[in-house]
Short mmCIF file of C-alpha atoms in Angstrom, two decimals:
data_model
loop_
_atom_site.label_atom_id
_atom_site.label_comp_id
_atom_site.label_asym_id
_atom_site.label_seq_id
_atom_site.Cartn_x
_atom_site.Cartn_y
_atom_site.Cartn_z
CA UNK A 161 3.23 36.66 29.19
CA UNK A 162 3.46 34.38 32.61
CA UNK A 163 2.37 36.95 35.58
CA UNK A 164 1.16 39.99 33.16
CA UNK A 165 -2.58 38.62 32.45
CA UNK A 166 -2.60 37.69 36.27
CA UNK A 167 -1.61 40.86 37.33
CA UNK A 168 -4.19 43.08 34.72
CA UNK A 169 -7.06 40.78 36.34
CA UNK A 170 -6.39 42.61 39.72
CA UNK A 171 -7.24 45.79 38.09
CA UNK A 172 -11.25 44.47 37.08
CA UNK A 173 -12.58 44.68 40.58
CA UNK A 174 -11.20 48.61 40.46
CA UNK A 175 -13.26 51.47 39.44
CA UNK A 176 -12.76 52.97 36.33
CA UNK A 177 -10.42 55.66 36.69
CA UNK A 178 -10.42 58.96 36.19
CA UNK A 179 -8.90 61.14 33.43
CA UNK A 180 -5.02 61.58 33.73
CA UNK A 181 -4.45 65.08 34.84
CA UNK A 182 -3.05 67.62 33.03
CA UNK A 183 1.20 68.04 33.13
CA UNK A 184 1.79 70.72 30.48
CA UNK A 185 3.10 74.25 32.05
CA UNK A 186 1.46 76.96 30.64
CA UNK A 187 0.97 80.65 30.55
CA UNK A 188 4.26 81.66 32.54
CA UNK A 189 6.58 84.70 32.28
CA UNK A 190 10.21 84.45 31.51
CA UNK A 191 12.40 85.68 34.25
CA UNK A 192 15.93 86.78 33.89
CA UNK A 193 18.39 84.34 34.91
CA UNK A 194 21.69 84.32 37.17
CA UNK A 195 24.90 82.42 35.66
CA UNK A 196 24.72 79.05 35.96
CA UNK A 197 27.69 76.52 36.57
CA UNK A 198 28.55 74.08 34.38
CA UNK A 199 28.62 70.74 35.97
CA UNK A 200 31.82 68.66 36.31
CA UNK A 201 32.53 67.80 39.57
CA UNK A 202 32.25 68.66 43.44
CA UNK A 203 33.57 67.94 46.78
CA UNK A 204 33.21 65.72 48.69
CA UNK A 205 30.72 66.09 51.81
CA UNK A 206 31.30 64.72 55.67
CA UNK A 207 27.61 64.34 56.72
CA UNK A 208 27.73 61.28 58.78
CA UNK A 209 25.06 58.68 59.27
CA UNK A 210 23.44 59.27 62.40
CA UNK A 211 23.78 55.45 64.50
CA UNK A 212 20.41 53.71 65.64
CA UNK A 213 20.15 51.14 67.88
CA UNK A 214 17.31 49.36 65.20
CA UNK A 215 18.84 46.91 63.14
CA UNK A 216 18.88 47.12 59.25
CA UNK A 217 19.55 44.27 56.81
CA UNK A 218 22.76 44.31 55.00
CA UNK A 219 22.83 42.15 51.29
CA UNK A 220 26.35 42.53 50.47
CA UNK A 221 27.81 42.98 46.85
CA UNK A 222 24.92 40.96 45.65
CA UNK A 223 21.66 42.51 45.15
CA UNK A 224 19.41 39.65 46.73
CA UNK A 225 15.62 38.79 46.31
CA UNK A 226 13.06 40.93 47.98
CA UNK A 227 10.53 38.57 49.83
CA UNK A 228 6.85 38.23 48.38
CA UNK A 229 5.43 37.78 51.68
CA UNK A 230 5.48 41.85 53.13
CA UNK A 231 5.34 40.62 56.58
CA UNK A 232 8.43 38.46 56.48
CA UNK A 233 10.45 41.62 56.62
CA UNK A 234 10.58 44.23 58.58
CA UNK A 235 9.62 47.57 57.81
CA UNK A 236 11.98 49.36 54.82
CA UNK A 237 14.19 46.55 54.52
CA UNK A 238 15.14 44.78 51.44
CA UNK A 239 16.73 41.44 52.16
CA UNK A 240 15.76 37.45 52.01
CA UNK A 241 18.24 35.32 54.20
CA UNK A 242 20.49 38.44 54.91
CA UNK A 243 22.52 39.19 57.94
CA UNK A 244 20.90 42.03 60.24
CA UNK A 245 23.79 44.54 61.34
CA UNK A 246 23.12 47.96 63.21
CA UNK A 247 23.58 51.21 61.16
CA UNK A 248 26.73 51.63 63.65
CA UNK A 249 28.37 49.22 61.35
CA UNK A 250 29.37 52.14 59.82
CA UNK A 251 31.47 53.83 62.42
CA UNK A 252 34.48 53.92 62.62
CA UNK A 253 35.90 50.19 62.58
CA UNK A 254 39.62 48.95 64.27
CA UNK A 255 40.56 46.65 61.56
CA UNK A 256 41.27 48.73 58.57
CA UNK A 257 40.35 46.42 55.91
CA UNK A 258 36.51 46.08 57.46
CA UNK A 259 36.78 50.10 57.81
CA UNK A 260 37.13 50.30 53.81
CA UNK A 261 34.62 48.01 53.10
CA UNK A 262 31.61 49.78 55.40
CA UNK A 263 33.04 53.34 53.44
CA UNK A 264 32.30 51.75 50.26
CA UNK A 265 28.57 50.46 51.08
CA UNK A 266 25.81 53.11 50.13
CA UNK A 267 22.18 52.80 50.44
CA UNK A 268 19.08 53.94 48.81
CA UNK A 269 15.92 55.20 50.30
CA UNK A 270 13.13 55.44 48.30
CA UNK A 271 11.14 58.72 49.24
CA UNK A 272 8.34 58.57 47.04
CA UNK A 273 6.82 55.41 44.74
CA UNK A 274 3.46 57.38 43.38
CA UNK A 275 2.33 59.36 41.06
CA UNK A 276 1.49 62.73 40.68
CA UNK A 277 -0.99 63.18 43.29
CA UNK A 278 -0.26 60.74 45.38
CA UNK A 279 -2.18 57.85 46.83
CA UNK A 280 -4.49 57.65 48.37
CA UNK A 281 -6.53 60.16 46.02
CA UNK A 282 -8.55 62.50 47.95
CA UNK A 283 -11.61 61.85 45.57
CA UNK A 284 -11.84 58.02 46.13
CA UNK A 285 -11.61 58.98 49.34
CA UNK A 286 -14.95 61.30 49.47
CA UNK A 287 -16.40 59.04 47.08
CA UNK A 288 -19.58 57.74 48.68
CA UNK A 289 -19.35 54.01 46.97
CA UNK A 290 -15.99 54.04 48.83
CA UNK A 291 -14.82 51.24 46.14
CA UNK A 292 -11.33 51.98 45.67
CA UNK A 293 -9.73 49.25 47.75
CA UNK A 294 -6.16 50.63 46.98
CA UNK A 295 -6.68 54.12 48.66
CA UNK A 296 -8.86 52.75 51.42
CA UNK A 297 -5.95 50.98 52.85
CA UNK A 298 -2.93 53.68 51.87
CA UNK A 299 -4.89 55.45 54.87
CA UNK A 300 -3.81 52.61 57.41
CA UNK A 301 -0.39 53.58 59.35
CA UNK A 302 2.35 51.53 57.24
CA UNK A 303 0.19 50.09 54.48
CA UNK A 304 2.64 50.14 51.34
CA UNK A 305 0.44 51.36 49.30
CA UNK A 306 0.35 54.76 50.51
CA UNK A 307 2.99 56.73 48.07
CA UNK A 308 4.10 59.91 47.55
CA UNK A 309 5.92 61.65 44.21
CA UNK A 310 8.49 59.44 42.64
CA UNK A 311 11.99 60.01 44.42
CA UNK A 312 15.28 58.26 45.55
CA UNK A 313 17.69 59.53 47.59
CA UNK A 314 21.42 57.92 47.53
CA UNK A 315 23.06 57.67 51.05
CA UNK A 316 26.79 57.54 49.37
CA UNK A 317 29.50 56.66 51.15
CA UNK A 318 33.09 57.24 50.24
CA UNK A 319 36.82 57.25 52.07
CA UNK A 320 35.62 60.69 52.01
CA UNK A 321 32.20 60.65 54.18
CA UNK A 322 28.59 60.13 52.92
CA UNK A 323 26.86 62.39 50.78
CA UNK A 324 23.17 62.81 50.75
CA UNK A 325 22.17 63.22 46.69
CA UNK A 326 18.67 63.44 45.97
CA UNK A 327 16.97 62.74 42.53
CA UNK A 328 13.98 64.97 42.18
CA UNK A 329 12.03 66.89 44.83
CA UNK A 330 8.32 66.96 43.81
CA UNK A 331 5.20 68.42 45.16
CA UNK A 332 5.35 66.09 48.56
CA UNK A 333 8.97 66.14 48.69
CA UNK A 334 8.80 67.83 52.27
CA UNK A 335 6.22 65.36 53.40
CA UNK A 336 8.12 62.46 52.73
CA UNK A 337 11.53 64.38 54.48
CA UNK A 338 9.35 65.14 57.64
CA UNK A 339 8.56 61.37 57.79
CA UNK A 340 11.80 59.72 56.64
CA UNK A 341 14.77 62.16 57.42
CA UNK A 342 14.17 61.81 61.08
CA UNK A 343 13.43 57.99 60.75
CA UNK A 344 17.00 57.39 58.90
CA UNK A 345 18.67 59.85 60.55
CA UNK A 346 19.30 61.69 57.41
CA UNK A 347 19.95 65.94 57.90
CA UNK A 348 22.04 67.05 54.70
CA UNK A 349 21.10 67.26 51.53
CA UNK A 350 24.47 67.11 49.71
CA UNK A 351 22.78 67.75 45.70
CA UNK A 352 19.58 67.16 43.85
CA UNK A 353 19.37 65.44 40.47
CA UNK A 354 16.42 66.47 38.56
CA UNK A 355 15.06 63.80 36.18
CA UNK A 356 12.50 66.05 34.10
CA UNK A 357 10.87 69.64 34.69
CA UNK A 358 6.88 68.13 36.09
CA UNK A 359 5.35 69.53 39.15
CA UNK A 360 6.27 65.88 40.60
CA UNK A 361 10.07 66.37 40.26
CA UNK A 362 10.12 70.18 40.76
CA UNK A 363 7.58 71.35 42.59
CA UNK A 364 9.09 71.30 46.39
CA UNK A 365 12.50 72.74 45.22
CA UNK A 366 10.63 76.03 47.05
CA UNK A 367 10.94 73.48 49.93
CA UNK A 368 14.46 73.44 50.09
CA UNK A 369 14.34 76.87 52.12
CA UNK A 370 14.00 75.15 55.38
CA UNK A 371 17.90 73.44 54.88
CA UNK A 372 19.83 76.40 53.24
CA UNK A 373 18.39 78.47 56.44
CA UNK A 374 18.84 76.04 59.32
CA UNK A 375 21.03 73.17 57.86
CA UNK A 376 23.49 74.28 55.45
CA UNK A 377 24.24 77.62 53.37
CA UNK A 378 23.19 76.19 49.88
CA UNK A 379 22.26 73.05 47.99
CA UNK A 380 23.44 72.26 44.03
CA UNK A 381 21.11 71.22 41.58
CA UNK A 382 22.22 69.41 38.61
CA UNK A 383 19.32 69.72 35.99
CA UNK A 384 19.12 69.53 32.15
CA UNK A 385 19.00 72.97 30.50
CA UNK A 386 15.64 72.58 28.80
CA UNK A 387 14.12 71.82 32.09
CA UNK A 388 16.27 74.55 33.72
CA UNK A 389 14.44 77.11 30.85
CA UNK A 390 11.19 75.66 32.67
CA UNK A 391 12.42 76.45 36.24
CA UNK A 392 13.00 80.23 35.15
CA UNK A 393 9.17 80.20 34.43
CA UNK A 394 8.12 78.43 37.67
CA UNK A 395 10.43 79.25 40.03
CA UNK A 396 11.95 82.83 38.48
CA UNK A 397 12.63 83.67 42.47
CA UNK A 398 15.01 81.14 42.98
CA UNK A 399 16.90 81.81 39.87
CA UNK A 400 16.76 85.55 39.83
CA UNK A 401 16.92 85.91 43.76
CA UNK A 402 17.39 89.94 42.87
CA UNK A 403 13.36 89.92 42.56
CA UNK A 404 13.11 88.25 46.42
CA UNK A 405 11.29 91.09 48.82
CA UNK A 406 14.57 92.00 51.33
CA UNK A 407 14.71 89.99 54.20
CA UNK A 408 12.79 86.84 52.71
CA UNK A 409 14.54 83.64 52.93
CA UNK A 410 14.18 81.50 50.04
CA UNK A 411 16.06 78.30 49.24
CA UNK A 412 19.94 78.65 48.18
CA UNK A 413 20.04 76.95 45.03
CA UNK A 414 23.41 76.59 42.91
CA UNK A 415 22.03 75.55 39.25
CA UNK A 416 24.62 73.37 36.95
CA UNK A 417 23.62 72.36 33.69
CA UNK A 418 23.69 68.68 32.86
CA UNK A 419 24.02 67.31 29.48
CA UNK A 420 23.21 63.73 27.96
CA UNK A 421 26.98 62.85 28.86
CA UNK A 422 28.49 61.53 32.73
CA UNK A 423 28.94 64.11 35.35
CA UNK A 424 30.43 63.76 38.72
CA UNK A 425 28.61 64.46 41.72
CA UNK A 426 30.34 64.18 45.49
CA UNK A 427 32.71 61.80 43.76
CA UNK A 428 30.04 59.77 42.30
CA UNK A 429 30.11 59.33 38.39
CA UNK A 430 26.26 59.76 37.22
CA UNK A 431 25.35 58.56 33.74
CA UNK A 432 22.31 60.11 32.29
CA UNK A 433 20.04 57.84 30.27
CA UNK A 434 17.82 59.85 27.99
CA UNK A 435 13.93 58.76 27.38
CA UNK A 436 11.10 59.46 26.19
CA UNK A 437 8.04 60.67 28.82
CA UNK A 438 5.54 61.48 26.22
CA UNK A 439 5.45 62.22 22.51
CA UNK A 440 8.49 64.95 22.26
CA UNK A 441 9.12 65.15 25.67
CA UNK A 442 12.63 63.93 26.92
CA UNK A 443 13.28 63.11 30.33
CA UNK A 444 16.39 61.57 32.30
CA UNK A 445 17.28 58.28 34.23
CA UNK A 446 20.31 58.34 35.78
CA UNK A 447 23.04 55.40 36.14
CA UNK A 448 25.77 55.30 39.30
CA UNK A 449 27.49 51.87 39.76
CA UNK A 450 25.40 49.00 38.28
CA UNK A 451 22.01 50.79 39.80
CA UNK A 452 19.78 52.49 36.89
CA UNK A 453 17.12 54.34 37.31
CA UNK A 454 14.20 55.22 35.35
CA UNK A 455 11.33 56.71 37.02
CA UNK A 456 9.35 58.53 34.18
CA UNK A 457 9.22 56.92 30.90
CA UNK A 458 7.04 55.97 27.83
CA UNK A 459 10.15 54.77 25.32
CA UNK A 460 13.46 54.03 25.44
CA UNK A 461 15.64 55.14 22.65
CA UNK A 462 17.35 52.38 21.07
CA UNK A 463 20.99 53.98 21.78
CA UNK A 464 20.37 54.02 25.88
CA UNK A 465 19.87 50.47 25.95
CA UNK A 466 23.81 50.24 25.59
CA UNK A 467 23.72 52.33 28.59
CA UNK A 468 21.41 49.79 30.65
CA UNK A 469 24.00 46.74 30.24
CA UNK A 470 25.40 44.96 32.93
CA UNK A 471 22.47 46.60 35.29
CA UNK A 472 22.59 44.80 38.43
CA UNK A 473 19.57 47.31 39.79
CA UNK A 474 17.02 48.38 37.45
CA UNK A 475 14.32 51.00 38.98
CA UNK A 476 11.97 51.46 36.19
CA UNK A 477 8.24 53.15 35.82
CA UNK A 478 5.36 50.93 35.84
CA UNK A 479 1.74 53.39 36.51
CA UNK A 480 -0.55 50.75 36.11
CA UNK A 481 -1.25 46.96 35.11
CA UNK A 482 -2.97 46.61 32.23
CA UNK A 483 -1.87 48.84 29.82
CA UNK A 484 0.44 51.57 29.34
CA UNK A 485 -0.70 55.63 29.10
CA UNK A 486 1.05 58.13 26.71
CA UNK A 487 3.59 59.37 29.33
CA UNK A 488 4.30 56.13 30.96
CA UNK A 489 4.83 52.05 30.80
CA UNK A 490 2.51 49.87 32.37
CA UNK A 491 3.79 46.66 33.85
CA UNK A 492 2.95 44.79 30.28
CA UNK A 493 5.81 47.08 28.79
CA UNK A 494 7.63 47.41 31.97
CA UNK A 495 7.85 43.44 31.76
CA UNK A 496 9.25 43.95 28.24
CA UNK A 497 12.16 46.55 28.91
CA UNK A 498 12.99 43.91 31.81
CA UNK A 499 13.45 40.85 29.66
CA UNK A 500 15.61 42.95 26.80
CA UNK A 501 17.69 44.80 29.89
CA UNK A 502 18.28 41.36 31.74
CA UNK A 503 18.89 43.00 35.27
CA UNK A 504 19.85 40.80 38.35
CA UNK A 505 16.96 42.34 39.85
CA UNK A 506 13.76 44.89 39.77
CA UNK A 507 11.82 47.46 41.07
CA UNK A 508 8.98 48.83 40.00
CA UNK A 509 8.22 52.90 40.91
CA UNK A 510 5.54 55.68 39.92
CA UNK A 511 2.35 53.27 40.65
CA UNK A 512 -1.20 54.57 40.43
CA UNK A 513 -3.74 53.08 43.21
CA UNK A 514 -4.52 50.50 40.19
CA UNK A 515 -1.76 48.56 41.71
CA UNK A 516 -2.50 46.70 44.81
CA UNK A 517 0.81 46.66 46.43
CA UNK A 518 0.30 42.92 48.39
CA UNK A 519 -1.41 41.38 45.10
CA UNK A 520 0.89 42.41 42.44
CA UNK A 521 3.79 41.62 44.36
CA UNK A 522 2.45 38.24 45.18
CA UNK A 523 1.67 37.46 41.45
CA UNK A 524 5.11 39.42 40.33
CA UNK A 525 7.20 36.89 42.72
CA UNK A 526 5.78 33.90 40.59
CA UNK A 527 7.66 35.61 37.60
CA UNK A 528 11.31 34.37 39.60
CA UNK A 529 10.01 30.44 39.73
CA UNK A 530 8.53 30.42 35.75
CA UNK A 531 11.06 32.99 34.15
CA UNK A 532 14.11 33.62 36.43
CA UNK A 533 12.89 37.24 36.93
CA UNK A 534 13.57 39.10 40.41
CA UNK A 535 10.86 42.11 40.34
CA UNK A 536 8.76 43.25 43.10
CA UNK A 537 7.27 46.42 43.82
CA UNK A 538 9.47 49.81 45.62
CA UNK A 539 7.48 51.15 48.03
CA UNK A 540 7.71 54.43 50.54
CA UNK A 541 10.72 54.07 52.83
CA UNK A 542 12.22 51.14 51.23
CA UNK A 543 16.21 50.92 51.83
CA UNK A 544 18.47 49.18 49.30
CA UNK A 545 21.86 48.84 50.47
CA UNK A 546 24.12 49.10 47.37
CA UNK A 547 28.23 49.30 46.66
CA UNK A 548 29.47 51.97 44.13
#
């Protein structure tokens, strides 16, 4: 396998690393539950995108190659020979025809590329050998390898206006808002998709608080009942808000229960694709358009591969590059699921600090010259413009 061996060499002059931590939920109460909606479809949502004056790269209806070389870009942009165009391109245009075509163009930010505690880790950083290269430089301002929890959020724009839909809000969920919402000029949040019931994909829903007080009266979540059974166990006050103390302000959740079949969200038709994330343990991608994503897997049952065809954008989990764990691929696998899907192009989310964002891009980008494969690394603040 052309670029795999290459990129499992990086991870020799690592230090061994430590034992995975532990993602089971134990010892919780049951909590009574308020109704829940069933999910079907919603309105539409007017929260505009705010204009900036800095230029972002536009790609088209083609999903082009990301450049190897990180400082041929600029910062969060995802282009190779692309035409730059402000984020005013989409105001309001005078030629109708150019108007429908900026409606239809979304974007995707990606929020959070790590794993579940982040990088860097706080105990390579007190370690006194000070040998883990990876988290040494996540602690330099832009370095790519600093990541937070795994999450996307989908800047859609319809005739209608542009809805804000966010796919899982984990433990640093509000970290990655504080640095990213103002940068992007991003205020809503229109829904959140919940891929799977960890502390990485739940644990900042108690977050939310800050927009159903200040920004907007409440927020839907669309979540899978199973992990919704979870969410009564670790966050009973937000489903039962008659326990809340009078006068404290929690978050304004609406709950709708998602099943293993399309829903519609702010006109957008999401297809769940069911995995595996562990022996037993079934977790969600989601499909909207020709973008999948797949942020926490360790198999892929055989019937969601009909799901994956025609993928233009394939987001897919990849912790570490020699080998996979129990819970999820490493590239090796990662590399397989890419040559069965065929996508036009790749991203790779969910790394550990075994992956050196600069070197495993570098020997990933040789993969498009000896196989015809487009795959690079996500990273933190990344922004894919896409058409749905």
């Amino acid at each position: 396998m052309a670029g795999a061996g290459a990129i499992a060499a990086l991870v020799r002059a690592a230090h061994v690393p430590p034992a995975p931590c532990a993602r089971s939920l134990r010892g919780l109460a049951e909590a009574r539950a308020i109704p829940l909606v069933r999910a079907t479809s919603s309105s539409a949502a007017a929260a505009a995108i705010a204009p900036s004056s800095s230029p972002y790269f536009y790609c088209g209806p083609s999903l082009l190659r990301l450049s190897s070389d990180p400082d041929s870009l600029p910062a969060r942009s995802f282009s190779s020979s692309c035409s730059s165009i402000s984020r005013n391109a989409f105001a309001v245009s005078t030629s109708s025809s150019e108007q429908e075509k900026q409606r239809q163009q979304s974007e995707l930010i990606f929020l959070g590329t790590g794993t579940s505690e982040g990088i860097p880790r706080v105990s390579c950083l007190t370690n006194p050998s000070k040998n883990c290269l990876v988290c040494t430089k996540a602690t330099e301002p832009g370095n790519r390898n600093r990541r937070r929890n795994t999450s996307i959020l989908l800047r859609h724009a319809t005739p209608y206006g542009t809805s804000n839909i966010l796919i899982d809000a984990g433990k640093f969920f509000y970290h990655s808002a504080l640095q990213w919402f103002p940068a992007f000029g991003l205020r809503t949040l229109d829904a959140v998709i919940i891929t799977h019931s960890h502390a990485d994909a739940i644990g900042g829903l108690d977050c939310l608080r800050d927009w159903t007080n200040n920004v907007q009266p409440i927020i839907p979540i669309y979540v899978a009942e199973r992990d919704y059974e979870v969410m009564k166990m670790t966050h009973y006050y937000l489903i039962d808000t008659s326990v809340v103390i009078p006068g404290a302000a929690v978050s304004a959740l609406q709950f709708n229960i998602i099943k293993e079949e399309p829903f519609t969200v702010h006109n957008l038709e999401v297809i769940p694709l069911p995995v595996w994330h562990g022996q037993g343990y079934r977790s969600l991608g989601f499909r909207f358009g020709h973008v999948c994503y797949i942020s926490d897997v360790s198999d892929i049952p055989e019937e969601t591969y009909k799901l994956l065809e025609d993928c233009e954008l394939l987001i897919l989990d990849a912790l570490r590059p020699d080998r996979s764990s129990s819970t999820h691929f490493g590239l090796p696998r990662a590399l397989e699921e890419v040559r069965k899907i065929k996508p036009k192009k790749t991203l790779f989310t969910g790394m550990m600090h075994l992956m050196d964002h600069e070197k495993v891009n570098n020997e990933l980008a040789k993969l498009l010259d000896t196989e015809g494969l487009d795959i690079q690394l996500s990273y933190d603040g990344l922004r894919v413009p896409v058409w749905l």
